Amino acid sequence: MTMLRAEWTKLRSATGWLAGLIGAAAVILGLGVLAAFGVTTSCGEQEGADCPHPPTGPSGQAVNDHFSFVHQPLTGDGTITAHVADFTGIITYPPPDHDQIVEGLVPWAKAGLIVKDGTKPGSAYASVLVTGAHGTRMQHNFTEDHSGPAAARWLRLSRSGETIRGYASADAVDWTEIQSVRLPGLPQTVQIGLFVASPSNVTAKAGAHGGSIVQARFTQATAVFDQVSATGSWTYDNVGDEPAMQTDWEQFHQAEGFTTADGRLTVTGTGDIAPAGQEGGPTITFTLAGLIAALLIVIVVAVLFITAEYRRGLIRTTLAAMPHRGRVLTAKAAVIGAAVFVAGLVATAVTLPLAGHVLRARGNFLLPVPTGTLLRIIVGSAVLLALTAVLAYAIGAVLRRGVPAVALAILAVIVPYLLATTSVLPTTAAQWLMRVTPAAAFAVQQALPAYPQVGKPYTPTDGYFPLPPWAGLLVLAAWAAAILAFAVIRTRRADA
Amino acid sequence: MRAALHAEWTKLITVPIYYPALIVLLTVGLSVTASVFGGEDPVQVSLLGVQLGQAVVAAWAVQLLAGEFGTGLALATFTALPRRLTVLAAKTALLLTGVLGAALLSVGASVLAGRALIGDYPALSSGPLLRAAGGAVLYLLAIALLGLGVAAVLRSPVAATGTILGLLYLAPVIIDFFHNPDWQRAIFRSMPSTAGLTVLSTVDLASLPVQPWPGLGVAATWAFVTFGIGAAVICARDV
C-alpha cells in the first residue's frame, strides 16, 4: 500500500507526466469531436438531403431485406410445404477474369418458404430455405441461422401462434425438424409464401495502395417450386427493391418476378435477407480517431515513468526504501496502469456520446450499435490504453533506456495495426497480425459482429477483427504480463 | 572537422551498434514476409519493410543527438568542440553514411527477395522499380534528417522518439478515421510518411493523392525544414 502511494506521488508530482495523461485524454476528445464535425452527408444535388439508409430489424440492428416474395395472407395457424425442383442463377463478371456473366449460384443464394410480418423491410420473419452451397437452413430475424440436412429439397414451414417450425426432407416422407423458433409479437395475420434472394458476389483483395478493396457484383437466382401445398391466389412483391438501382441485366435480360404454369411457380430474385455490415454506413467507433494518438502519448509517459528512475539514479533510493524489487516494479505497473485507465475511461466515456450527438445533430446516419456494445467499446478502449501503458512500462523496465523502449512499444502496438489496416499486406497476413501481436487488443473496438451466414469478407480494414473483443485484450494482457514478469526476474538478479 | 568526425566516430563505434543491424533486420524481415504473401503492386509489397526500418532510423538519429543531452555528455562535447555546427555536421555526416549503408543493404536485399518470391516481378532494370528502390533509400535518409531535427529541438530523447514516430505512424491510421475525402487527401499529401512512401508505388499511380517524386519532395521538405530549425536551436540554446 505504501508502495502504491509512493509511486502515485511520483507520478502525480512530475508535471510532465500528468500533463501527458491529461493530454492523452484531451487528444481523444478533440480528435473525436473533430472527426464528427468532418462528416457531411449529402445525397444527390441537394446538400444535406436525406440519404437512403438500411432498415432496422426486430432487435434494432441495421439489416438488408431485399428479396422476391410470392405470398398470400395467413390468419391464425397453418402450414406450407413445397419442393424446390430447380435452383439456378447468374453471377455477373466474377473473378478471376471479370469478363463475362456466368451461370451459377453464390454460396448463400436462398430459395425457400417464409413467414413474415408483412412486406415492410425489416419486419420479423422466419424462413426455411435451400442455399447455393450451405445445404438447407432455418433462419429468422436476420441474425439467427441454423443448419438442416444438406441434400434435402422438400421444405415445410408451420406456424402455431408465435412459434414457427421449419422442416426439411429429401423424399417428402421422412421429415427432419430443423428448428423451432419464437417470433414475439407476431400478429394474427401474417404473409406466408415462397421467396428467392441472391446476395452479391463479394471478394476482397489488397488494394494497390494499401488497405483492402471489397468488390460486390450483382447476382440473380431463379427457383422453380412445385408441389406447393397452399392454394390461394398469390401476390408478388420485390421487397426492399430500389427501382433506381436496377442493373443492365435486370433492365434488358431478366427482371425479378414470378410466373406460374402447370402448378409450378418460378420465382426470380436478387438481394439478401441478412444483417447489414459496415457497408451500410459508419458506426460511432470512427470518432475514436484520437485513441491511436493517445496510445502514443501513453507509451511515452509509461516508458519515462520507469526509465527516468534509472537515468537519474532514483531507482537506488527507491530500492533502498523498499527492498522488495519485484513488488516495487509491480506496484509501479499497477499505478501507471490505473492512472491511464481512469484518464482513458473519462475520455472515451465523454467522447463517444458527445461525438454521436454532434453527428446526429448534423443530420448524419450512424449504423445502430447496441448499448452493451457501446459500453464495451468505452470500457475496452480504456483497458486497451491501460494495458498498453503497462506493456510500454515493462519494456522500459527491461531495456532501461528510453529511446529503444518507446520505439519497441510503438512497433509492438501501433505499427501492426497500421500494417493490418492500411498497408498492402493481404487480408490473411493482416488477420494473423491482429491475432498474435499486442495490437490484437484493437478487436475491442469492433462495433458490428461478423456473421458466418453472410458471405462477405470481414477484413481488419473494414473494422472486423479475427479475435473476439475480450480475447484480443487478453492477448495484449498476456504480452504485458510476460514482459513484466521478465522485468521482475531481471531486476531481482541484476544490479540497479 | 576531421577532429569532430573522429570524435563522433569513436563515440559511435564504442557503444554496441544495434541500430544499423536492426534497420536491415526489420526492413528485410517484413519485406520478405510480405513478398511471401504477394499483392497487387509487387514492387511496393517487396519494399514494405521500409515501414518498420524507418522507425529504427528515426530512433538512431534521436539517440545519436538527444542521447548526449540526456546523459550530459553534450556539455563535454561542446566544451571540447565549441563550434556547434561542426559537431552537428560531423554527427549528420556519420549518421547519413550509416543510414545510407544500411538502407542500400536492406533495400537491395528486399528487392532481390521480392524478385525471387513474387511471380510477376518487374526486371531489375525497369524504371519504376529503380525509382521505388532509389526512392526508398532517399526516404530513409530524409527520415534520418527529420529525426536529427526533432531531437535537436526537443532534446528529451524519449519525447523526441515519441514525436517523430507519431509523425510517421499516426497520419496513415488517423486518415482512415476521418470520413471526409477532402481532409483525407489533405492529410495524405502533407504528412511525411504518407506522401513520402508513395515513392514505393508502381501501380495505378493516377489514383494516388500525390505522385511519387513530389511525395518524396514533401518528406524531404519536412526533413530539411526540421533539420534547419534544429540546427538553429542548437546554436542558439544553452547546453
XYZ file of C-alpha atoms in Angstrom:
735
model
C 0.000 0.000 0.000
C 2.786 2.422 0.901
C 4.467 1.398 -2.328
C 1.389 2.268 -4.363
C 1.143 5.606 -2.604
C 4.821 6.373 -3.095
C 4.593 5.584 -6.805
C 1.382 7.554 -7.225
C 3.074 10.544 -5.595
C 5.945 10.266 -8.063
C 3.550 10.071 -10.987
C 1.360 12.980 -9.996
C 4.156 15.316 -8.929
C 6.088 15.123 -12.197
C 4.117 17.776 -14.089
C 5.185 16.481 -17.494
C 3.760 13.019 -16.858
C 0.487 14.296 -15.506
C 0.241 16.718 -18.420
C 0.876 13.755 -20.720
C -2.031 11.794 -19.270
C -4.366 14.796 -19.452
C -3.091 15.455 -22.975
C -3.872 11.870 -23.993
C -7.446 12.289 -22.752
C -7.727 15.672 -24.481
C -6.494 14.204 -27.781
C -9.196 11.513 -27.686
C -11.871 14.119 -27.055
C -10.507 16.695 -29.511
C -9.910 14.393 -32.475
C -13.197 12.610 -31.776
C -15.252 15.786 -31.985
C -13.188 16.955 -34.980
C -13.862 13.670 -36.795
C -17.572 14.089 -36.039
C -17.609 17.614 -37.433
C -15.701 16.464 -40.515
C -18.557 14.298 -41.764
C -21.150 15.814 -44.028
C -23.662 13.521 -45.605
C -25.353 14.612 -48.783
C -27.127 12.614 -51.407
C -27.768 13.846 -54.910
C -27.678 17.513 -55.787
C -29.013 18.920 -52.590
C -26.575 19.429 -49.723
C -27.792 17.611 -46.626
C -30.585 15.799 -48.457
C -31.777 12.670 -46.696
C -29.807 9.620 -47.771
C -31.386 6.200 -48.003
C -30.173 4.065 -45.164
C -30.697 0.425 -44.315
C -33.880 -0.653 -42.462
C -33.624 -1.907 -38.900
C -34.583 -5.392 -37.830
C -36.679 -6.504 -34.839
C -33.765 -6.202 -32.382
C -32.660 -2.780 -33.614
C -29.688 -3.673 -35.824
C -29.347 -2.472 -39.417
C -30.342 -5.154 -41.916
C -30.539 -5.944 -45.598
C -34.052 -7.005 -46.508
C -34.373 -7.320 -50.280
C -35.899 -10.396 -51.924
C -38.578 -11.656 -54.276
C -41.643 -12.594 -52.249
C -44.600 -14.583 -53.629
C -47.095 -14.508 -50.801
C -50.633 -14.767 -49.507
C -52.077 -13.862 -46.131
C -52.328 -16.475 -43.393
C -54.606 -15.832 -40.466
C -54.032 -17.968 -37.423
C -52.128 -21.246 -37.600
C -51.152 -23.014 -40.788
C -48.536 -24.978 -42.702
C -46.955 -24.632 -46.138
C -44.957 -27.308 -47.932
C -43.097 -27.047 -51.252
C -40.491 -28.817 -53.316
C -37.609 -26.852 -54.819
C -37.450 -28.553 -58.215
C -34.751 -26.361 -59.675
C -32.428 -23.643 -58.389
C -30.159 -21.780 -60.817
C -28.681 -18.323 -61.170
C -26.228 -15.978 -62.792
C -23.205 -14.150 -61.439
C -22.047 -11.036 -63.275
C -18.342 -10.720 -64.072
C -16.851 -12.886 -61.283
C -13.098 -13.370 -60.756
C -10.585 -14.277 -61.994
C -11.152 -12.536 -65.313
C -14.217 -10.362 -64.610
C -15.090 -10.541 -68.300
C -18.341 -12.477 -68.572
C -21.638 -13.294 -66.960
C -21.555 -16.896 -65.797
C -24.270 -19.303 -64.716
C -24.140 -20.378 -61.109
C -25.244 -19.667 -57.587
C -23.343 -17.806 -54.907
C -22.924 -19.938 -51.749
C -25.591 -18.026 -49.814
C -28.182 -17.728 -52.597
C -31.507 -18.511 -50.916
C -34.795 -20.060 -52.051
C -37.476 -21.343 -49.747
C -40.517 -20.723 -47.576
C -41.005 -17.714 -45.360
C -43.466 -16.372 -42.803
C -43.179 -12.612 -42.436
C -44.934 -9.859 -40.539
C -45.985 -8.006 -43.701
C -43.823 -6.879 -46.606
C -42.151 -3.909 -44.914
C -38.336 -4.265 -44.999
C -37.005 -5.052 -41.544
C -40.148 -6.760 -40.225
C -39.936 -10.027 -38.291
C -39.749 -13.287 -40.239
C -38.824 -16.945 -40.074
C -37.781 -18.977 -43.090
C -36.678 -22.433 -44.125
C -34.566 -22.487 -47.247
C -32.129 -24.195 -49.568
C -28.884 -22.371 -50.322
C -26.324 -22.330 -53.097
C -23.690 -24.251 -51.152
C -24.678 -24.468 -47.486
C -27.472 -27.028 -47.570
C -30.857 -26.333 -46.001
C -31.145 -23.739 -43.248
C -33.682 -22.297 -40.872
C -33.171 -18.568 -40.456
C -35.131 -15.919 -38.600
C -34.993 -12.253 -37.729
C -31.833 -11.602 -39.780
C -29.165 -12.646 -37.284
C -30.230 -16.212 -36.482
C -29.166 -19.185 -38.582
C -29.422 -22.927 -38.014
C -28.324 -25.661 -40.420
C -30.517 -28.542 -41.597
C -29.928 -31.671 -43.733
C -27.671 -30.889 -46.671
C -29.309 -32.755 -49.537
C -33.000 -32.090 -48.788
C -35.115 -30.282 -51.400
C -38.509 -30.531 -49.701
C -39.277 -27.733 -47.272
C -42.067 -27.204 -44.759
C -42.882 -24.263 -42.514
C -45.627 -24.395 -39.898
C -46.965 -21.616 -37.749
C -48.723 -22.078 -34.470
C -49.223 -18.792 -32.623
C -45.822 -17.159 -32.205
C -43.974 -20.427 -32.774
C -42.620 -21.292 -36.217
C -41.226 -24.732 -37.015
C -39.084 -25.469 -40.033
C -38.680 -28.920 -41.580
C -36.686 -30.360 -44.453
C -36.877 -33.685 -46.239
C -35.152 -35.431 -49.122
C -38.161 -37.515 -50.156
C -41.276 -35.842 -48.669
C -41.708 -38.899 -46.414
C -39.116 -38.576 -43.655
C -39.171 -35.021 -42.303
C -36.443 -33.563 -40.109
C -37.363 -30.653 -37.848
C -34.523 -28.148 -38.293
C -35.570 -25.761 -35.571
C -38.500 -24.306 -33.694
C -38.315 -20.541 -33.143
C -40.476 -17.909 -31.471
C -41.313 -14.597 -33.121
C -42.599 -12.499 -30.231
C -45.458 -10.161 -31.105
C -46.282 -11.860 -34.410
C -49.768 -10.625 -35.388
C -52.713 -12.904 -36.103
C -52.463 -12.312 -39.877
C -49.047 -12.762 -41.494
C -47.761 -13.148 -45.052
C -46.656 -16.651 -45.961
C -45.137 -17.887 -49.187
C -42.081 -18.507 -51.358
C -39.006 -16.352 -51.612
C -35.764 -16.077 -53.572
C -32.766 -13.884 -52.726
C -29.255 -13.837 -54.139
C -26.619 -11.719 -52.361
C -23.830 -10.008 -54.264
C -20.762 -11.988 -55.190
C -18.222 -10.302 -52.905
C -14.450 -10.547 -52.846
C -11.778 -8.570 -51.043
C -8.284 -8.045 -52.294
C -5.364 -5.991 -51.056
C -5.522 -2.547 -52.623
C -2.601 -1.409 -54.757
C -2.018 1.459 -52.330
C -2.949 -0.322 -49.114
C -5.993 -1.458 -47.229
C -8.351 -3.900 -48.853
C -10.751 -3.283 -51.679
C -14.094 -5.034 -51.364
C -15.871 -5.610 -54.656
C -19.505 -6.646 -54.915
C -21.005 -7.990 -58.130
C -24.689 -8.358 -58.969
C -26.162 -11.843 -58.938
C -29.632 -13.201 -59.554
C -31.213 -16.562 -58.760
C -34.255 -18.398 -60.103
C -36.037 -21.179 -58.249
C -38.781 -23.456 -59.568
C -41.168 -24.613 -56.852
C -43.647 -27.422 -57.420
C -45.980 -29.434 -55.190
C -46.792 -26.210 -53.328
C -49.414 -27.029 -50.702
C -51.023 -23.585 -50.420
C -53.811 -22.914 -52.921
C -54.994 -19.302 -52.561
C -54.083 -16.592 -55.061
C -50.511 -15.321 -54.976
C -49.239 -11.740 -54.783
C -45.729 -10.782 -55.874
C -43.554 -8.159 -54.160
C -39.932 -7.270 -54.755
C -39.410 -6.424 -51.072
C -36.861 -3.684 -50.397
C -36.167 -3.077 -54.088
C -34.881 0.289 -55.231
C -36.058 0.727 -58.830
C -33.455 3.453 -59.393
C -30.646 0.972 -58.757
C -31.521 -1.559 -61.478
C -28.623 -3.199 -63.297
C -28.461 -3.669 -67.069
C -29.152 -7.345 -66.541
C -32.440 -6.595 -64.754
C -33.458 -3.976 -67.331
C -32.596 -5.827 -70.527
C -32.376 -9.565 -69.775
C -34.462 -10.651 -66.862
C -36.281 -8.659 -64.251
C -37.112 -10.093 -60.836
C -40.582 -11.582 -60.781
C -42.709 -14.681 -60.752
C -44.574 -16.845 -63.273
C -46.815 -19.848 -62.782
C -47.630 -22.721 -65.121
C -48.892 -26.280 -64.525
C -48.653 -25.880 -60.750
C -45.023 -24.845 -60.999
C -44.080 -21.448 -59.581
C -40.914 -19.892 -60.992
C -39.505 -17.102 -58.832
C -36.545 -14.886 -59.794
C -34.925 -12.683 -57.199
C -31.862 -10.840 -56.018
C -30.768 -9.218 -52.755
C -30.347 -10.731 -49.311
C -32.125 -11.182 -46.006
C -29.282 -10.689 -43.548
C -27.732 -8.302 -41.024
C -26.048 -5.263 -42.623
C -22.326 -4.697 -42.081
C -20.026 -1.706 -42.302
C -21.082 -1.211 -45.927
C -24.416 0.094 -44.588
C -22.811 3.222 -43.168
C -20.385 4.387 -40.487
C -20.624 3.329 -36.857
C -19.841 5.558 -33.926
C -16.394 3.977 -33.415
C -14.713 6.110 -36.058
C -14.928 9.008 -33.606
C -12.232 7.250 -31.556
C -9.727 8.641 -34.084
C -7.710 10.104 -31.230
C -7.194 6.785 -29.458
C -4.133 5.920 -31.536
C -2.525 9.301 -30.765
C -3.395 8.841 -27.089
C -1.704 5.418 -27.167
C 1.475 7.071 -28.364
C 1.429 9.664 -25.565
C 0.671 6.974 -23.001
C 3.624 4.898 -24.274
C 5.991 7.847 -23.817
C 4.722 8.604 -20.280
C 4.825 4.948 -19.209
C 8.366 4.462 -20.516
C 9.551 7.633 -18.807
C 7.880 6.522 -15.571
C 10.476 3.751 -15.257
C 13.470 4.838 -17.350
C 13.652 8.205 -15.583
C 14.301 6.307 -12.354
C 17.300 4.617 -13.882
C 18.551 7.723 -15.625
C 18.503 9.837 -12.500
C 19.619 7.073 -10.176
C 16.369 7.462 -8.248
C 15.910 3.710 -8.550
C 18.668 3.174 -5.973
C 16.783 5.355 -3.470
C 13.531 3.618 -4.320
C 15.026 0.171 -3.843
C 16.820 1.232 -0.650
C 13.497 2.385 0.793
C 11.561 -0.621 -0.482
C 13.991 -3.506 -0.936
C 11.430 -5.943 -2.364
C 12.269 -5.322 -6.005
C 9.564 -7.405 -7.617
C 6.900 -5.683 -5.589
C 8.255 -2.234 -6.400
C 8.150 -2.939 -10.137
C 4.643 -4.398 -9.909
C 3.388 -1.515 -7.778
C 4.682 0.967 -10.335
C 2.986 -1.007 -13.112
C -0.291 -1.000 -11.188
C -0.094 2.739 -10.613
C 0.635 3.669 -14.240
C -1.971 1.196 -15.479
C -4.672 2.502 -13.126
C -3.907 6.166 -13.815
C -4.061 5.614 -17.577
C -7.268 3.591 -17.237
C -9.022 6.387 -15.358
C -7.842 9.084 -17.779
C -8.807 6.921 -20.756
C -12.204 5.986 -19.351
C -13.136 9.618 -18.724
C -12.059 10.490 -22.269
C -13.882 7.674 -24.080
C -17.000 7.938 -21.908
C -17.321 11.620 -22.792
C -16.179 11.419 -26.419
C -18.439 8.689 -27.827
C -21.787 10.134 -26.665
C -20.692 13.700 -27.458
C -19.431 12.869 -30.947
C -22.565 10.805 -31.588
C -24.669 13.806 -30.615
C -22.700 16.082 -32.977
C -23.064 13.600 -35.846
C -26.812 13.168 -35.430
C -27.383 16.884 -34.910
C -25.729 17.443 -38.286
C -28.086 15.012 -39.978
C -25.735 12.030 -40.405
C -26.872 8.434 -40.279
C -24.990 6.054 -37.994
C -25.458 2.298 -38.004
C -27.197 1.468 -34.728
C -24.942 -0.142 -32.123
C -26.472 -1.816 -29.026
C -25.840 -0.097 -25.690
C -23.932 -3.126 -24.413
C -21.538 -2.924 -27.360
C -21.109 0.804 -26.838
C -20.237 0.254 -23.169
C -17.794 -2.489 -24.161
C -16.083 -0.114 -26.606
C -15.891 2.670 -24.000
C -14.500 0.497 -21.200
C -12.466 -1.725 -23.537
C -10.695 1.217 -25.140
C -9.683 2.442 -21.682
C -8.400 -1.070 -20.876
C -6.505 -1.064 -24.179
C -4.831 2.204 -23.155
C -4.020 0.914 -19.664
C -2.583 -2.426 -20.856
C -0.512 -0.625 -23.484
C 0.865 1.594 -20.715
C 1.815 -1.469 -18.662
C 3.401 -3.103 -21.724
C 5.446 0.015 -22.549
C 6.429 0.364 -18.894
C 7.549 -3.272 -18.790
C 9.600 -2.860 -21.974
C 11.182 0.209 -20.364
C 11.941 -1.795 -17.212
C 13.677 -4.489 -19.251
C 15.653 -2.194 -21.553
C 16.165 0.631 -19.021
C 16.685 3.002 -21.920
C 14.007 5.324 -23.165
C 14.563 5.548 -26.914
C 14.577 1.845 -27.786
C 11.758 1.200 -25.292
C 9.470 3.800 -26.861
C 10.328 2.618 -30.375
C 9.745 -1.036 -29.465
C 6.400 -0.345 -27.764
C 5.203 1.607 -30.801
C 6.402 -1.162 -33.127
C 4.534 -3.692 -30.969
C 1.168 -1.965 -30.562
C 0.654 0.728 -33.199
C 2.587 -0.487 -36.247
C 0.899 -3.937 -36.532
C -2.478 -2.171 -36.513
C -1.242 0.208 -39.211
C 0.134 -2.659 -41.302
C -3.066 -4.675 -40.887
C -5.492 -1.893 -41.755
C -3.739 0.424 -44.197
C -0.778 -1.354 -45.798
C -0.516 -3.529 -48.885
C -0.496 -6.704 -46.770
C -3.226 -9.111 -47.892
C -6.107 -9.920 -45.553
C -4.775 -13.277 -44.313
C -1.491 -11.698 -43.217
C -3.358 -8.780 -41.685
C -5.566 -11.149 -39.710
C -2.548 -13.002 -38.338
C -1.053 -9.712 -37.178
C -4.321 -8.961 -35.379
C -4.232 -12.356 -33.675
C -0.723 -12.653 -32.315
C 0.701 -9.166 -31.827
C -0.255 -6.869 -28.920
C -2.343 -4.953 -31.486
C -4.887 -7.810 -31.236
C -6.470 -5.697 -28.499
C -7.908 -3.329 -31.110
C -10.574 -6.031 -31.514
C -12.295 -4.402 -28.555
C -13.324 -1.574 -30.893
C -15.238 -3.798 -33.312
C -18.744 -2.352 -33.394
C -20.596 -4.862 -35.569
C -20.428 -8.644 -35.209
C -19.303 -10.803 -38.125
C -21.891 -13.398 -39.176
C -20.860 -16.715 -40.715
C -24.127 -16.828 -42.691
C -23.226 -13.666 -44.595
C -20.926 -14.497 -47.492
C -18.830 -11.409 -47.040
C -15.113 -10.991 -46.413
C -14.696 -9.420 -42.991
C -11.364 -7.570 -43.116
C -9.464 -5.562 -40.481
C -9.623 -2.594 -42.882
C -13.411 -2.614 -42.520
C -13.217 -2.835 -38.739
C -13.670 -6.610 -38.378
C -11.002 -8.399 -36.359
C -10.280 -12.125 -36.207
C -10.461 -12.389 -32.396
C -13.483 -11.639 -30.181
C -13.137 -8.346 -28.266
C -12.098 -9.677 -24.881
C -9.801 -12.316 -26.380
C -7.963 -9.512 -28.165
C -7.487 -7.673 -24.886
C -6.265 -10.938 -23.325
C -3.540 -11.234 -25.983
C -2.281 -7.757 -25.087
C -2.587 -8.547 -21.365
C -0.553 -11.732 -21.855
C 2.191 -9.801 -23.652
C 2.258 -7.151 -20.921
C 2.274 -9.744 -18.122
C 5.037 -11.805 -19.754
C 7.326 -8.838 -20.294
C 6.589 -7.505 -16.806
C 7.459 -10.910 -15.330
C 10.689 -10.895 -17.311
C 11.474 -7.397 -16.000
C 10.831 -8.524 -12.407
C 13.165 -11.524 -12.762
C 15.827 -9.382 -14.377
C 15.610 -6.653 -11.764
C 15.907 -9.183 -8.948
C 19.126 -10.540 -10.403
C 20.728 -7.502 -11.960
C 22.313 -4.579 -10.222
C 20.287 -1.407 -10.214
C 36.017 18.980 -38.973
C 38.333 15.973 -39.070
C 38.750 16.056 -35.314
C 34.999 16.347 -34.914
C 34.382 13.442 -37.266
C 36.965 11.350 -35.464
C 35.426 12.111 -32.071
C 31.915 11.277 -33.233
C 33.131 8.130 -34.957
C 34.736 6.971 -31.724
C 31.505 7.600 -29.798
C 29.509 5.819 -32.450
C 31.526 2.627 -32.618
C 32.410 2.221 -28.963
C 28.799 1.667 -27.976
C 27.346 -1.525 -29.403
C 25.932 -0.801 -32.878
C 22.434 -2.223 -32.723
C 20.769 0.328 -34.916
C 22.126 -0.391 -38.431
C 21.750 -4.121 -37.839
C 18.160 -3.557 -36.703
C 17.396 -1.420 -39.758
C 18.474 -4.237 -42.051
C 16.872 -6.976 -39.969
C 13.437 -5.360 -39.624
C 13.283 -3.970 -43.164
C 14.289 -7.192 -44.869
C 12.252 -9.293 -42.419
C 8.952 -7.544 -43.119
C 9.689 -7.196 -46.845
C 10.321 -10.911 -47.227
C 7.213 -11.790 -45.193
C 5.090 -9.504 -47.351
C 6.641 -10.919 -50.548
C 5.635 -14.414 -49.464
C 2.006 -13.223 -49.401
C 2.295 -11.143 -52.567
C -0.107 -8.415 -53.636
C -1.352 -6.059 -56.315
C 1.832 -3.998 -56.521
C 4.813 -6.405 -56.384
C 7.405 -3.651 -56.008
C 5.622 -1.953 -53.132
C 4.986 -5.287 -51.422
C 8.660 -6.223 -51.663
C 9.640 -2.913 -50.038
C 7.011 -2.940 -47.271
C 9.790 -3.354 -44.680
C 10.636 0.323 -45.068
C 7.575 0.864 -42.835
C 9.490 -0.781 -39.967
C 13.003 0.301 -40.928
C 12.087 3.964 -40.735
C 11.337 3.624 -37.001
C 14.844 2.353 -36.324
C 16.393 5.077 -38.499
C 14.481 7.706 -36.528
C 15.399 6.142 -33.177
C 19.066 6.021 -34.193
C 19.038 9.705 -35.147
C 17.399 10.634 -31.848
C 19.808 8.517 -29.821
C 22.814 9.980 -31.598
C 21.863 13.565 -30.921
C 19.450 13.768 -27.994
C 21.146 10.887 -26.191
C 24.041 13.219 -25.437
C 21.765 15.814 -23.910
C 20.157 13.199 -21.726
C 23.411 11.990 -20.224
C 25.117 15.373 -20.034
C 27.765 14.220 -22.497
C 26.753 17.149 -24.690
C 28.420 19.543 -22.231
C 31.781 17.783 -22.648
C 31.359 17.590 -26.419
C 30.619 21.264 -26.827
C 33.409 22.236 -24.416
C 35.927 20.276 -26.461
C 34.482 21.380 -29.806
C 32.876 24.762 -29.262
C 31.763 25.144 -32.871
C 28.388 23.576 -32.541
C 27.578 23.449 -36.237
C 30.780 21.480 -36.823
C 29.700 18.937 -34.235
C 26.246 18.743 -35.804
C 27.753 18.407 -39.288
C 30.026 15.583 -38.138
C 27.145 13.743 -36.472
C 24.946 14.269 -39.525
C 27.614 13.068 -41.939
C 28.230 9.916 -39.926
C 24.549 9.178 -39.429
C 23.708 9.708 -43.094
C 26.603 7.488 -44.139
C 25.492 4.775 -41.740
C 21.846 5.026 -42.786
C 22.838 5.043 -46.454
C 24.805 1.833 -45.986
C 22.043 0.111 -44.034
C 19.367 1.364 -46.441
C 21.256 0.197 -49.551
C 21.751 -3.200 -47.989
C 18.130 -3.576 -46.830
C 16.526 -2.219 -49.993
C 18.841 -4.302 -52.189
C 18.112 -7.469 -50.234
C 14.365 -6.719 -50.219
C 14.282 -6.245 -53.994
C 16.228 -9.449 -54.599
C 13.932 -11.350 -52.228
C 10.890 -9.876 -53.977
C 12.241 -10.963 -57.354
C 12.796 -14.481 -56.066
C 9.416 -14.782 -54.309
C 6.911 -12.845 -56.428
C 5.919 -14.249 -59.795
C 5.320 -11.168 -61.956
C 8.138 -9.079 -60.547
C 9.495 -6.416 -62.944
C 13.002 -6.634 -64.392
C 15.759 -5.183 -62.232
C 16.425 -2.509 -64.829
C 12.799 -1.354 -65.083
C 12.290 2.353 -64.454
C 9.544 2.134 -61.820
C 11.484 -0.463 -59.818
C 14.657 1.655 -59.835
C 12.622 4.715 -58.856
C 10.956 2.855 -55.973
C 14.213 1.331 -54.705
C 16.186 4.578 -55.034
C 13.279 6.478 -53.525
C 13.203 4.102 -50.550
C 16.859 4.831 -49.802
C 16.339 8.595 -50.173
C 13.241 8.379 -47.980
C 15.183 6.689 -45.175
C 17.869 9.390 -45.428
C 15.144 12.043 -45.151
C 13.782 10.330 -42.032
C 17.284 10.384 -40.529
C 17.500 14.157 -41.070
C 13.990 14.599 -39.710
C 14.967 12.601 -36.629
C 18.037 14.772 -36.029
C 15.929 17.911 -36.370
C 13.233 16.741 -33.934
C 15.877 15.556 -31.467
C 17.726 18.884 -31.635
C 14.540 20.811 -30.928
C 13.103 18.596 -28.181
C 16.346 17.310 -26.617
C 14.486 14.793 -24.423
C 15.305 11.511 -26.199
C 12.076 9.800 -25.169
C 9.840 12.724 -26.115
C 11.707 13.084 -29.420
C 11.256 9.395 -30.236
C 7.559 9.590 -29.429
C 7.121 12.727 -31.511
C 8.865 11.520 -34.641
C 7.288 8.078 -34.575
C 3.937 9.773 -34.056
C 4.626 11.961 -37.082
C 5.424 8.854 -39.136
C 2.796 6.390 -37.932
C -0.258 8.343 -36.815
C -1.123 10.006 -40.124
C -1.959 6.865 -42.123
C -4.089 5.466 -39.285
C -5.947 8.672 -38.478
C -6.742 9.290 -42.153
C -8.950 6.189 -42.058
C -10.963 7.570 -39.168
C -11.866 10.823 -40.892
C -14.876 10.202 -43.103
C -14.196 13.282 -45.166
C -12.427 12.781 -48.517
C -11.106 16.358 -48.657
C -9.489 16.047 -45.249
C -8.118 12.620 -46.112
C -6.428 13.934 -49.246
C -5.072 16.975 -47.428
C -3.554 14.869 -44.629
C -2.179 12.304 -47.074
C -0.460 14.950 -49.199
C 1.077 16.900 -46.354
C 2.450 14.281 -43.936
C 5.995 12.964 -44.443
C 5.239 9.240 -44.235
C 2.046 9.073 -46.318
C 3.329 11.417 -49.042
C 6.922 10.161 -48.900
C 6.106 6.461 -49.150
C 4.174 6.982 -52.390
C 7.644 6.706 -53.911
C 7.286 2.937 -53.430
C 4.139 2.727 -55.590
C 4.399 1.459 -59.138
C 0.796 0.550 -59.925
C -2.254 2.726 -60.540
C -0.370 5.942 -59.843
C -3.247 8.067 -61.133
C -5.359 7.269 -58.089
C -2.714 8.480 -55.625
C -3.412 11.826 -53.941
C 0.201 12.819 -54.663
C 2.667 11.457 -57.239
C 5.827 9.570 -56.159
C 8.547 12.191 -56.709
C 6.519 15.174 -55.425
C 5.532 12.944 -52.498
C 9.153 12.255 -51.681
C 9.659 16.010 -52.039
C 7.127 16.536 -49.226
C 9.121 14.213 -46.955
C 12.371 15.937 -47.957
C 10.874 19.353 -47.227
C 9.847 18.168 -43.767
C 13.380 16.828 -43.254
C 15.247 19.943 -44.390
C 12.988 22.414 -42.596
C 13.026 20.470 -39.321
C 16.765 19.914 -39.574
C 17.284 23.624 -40.228
C 15.220 24.581 -37.199
C 17.136 22.009 -35.149
C 20.492 23.439 -36.254
C 19.358 26.967 -35.404
C 18.145 25.816 -31.988
C 21.427 24.026 -31.233
C 23.373 27.198 -31.992
C 21.072 29.484 -30.069
C 20.392 27.500 -26.936
C 22.371 26.818 -23.790
C 23.540 23.219 -23.488
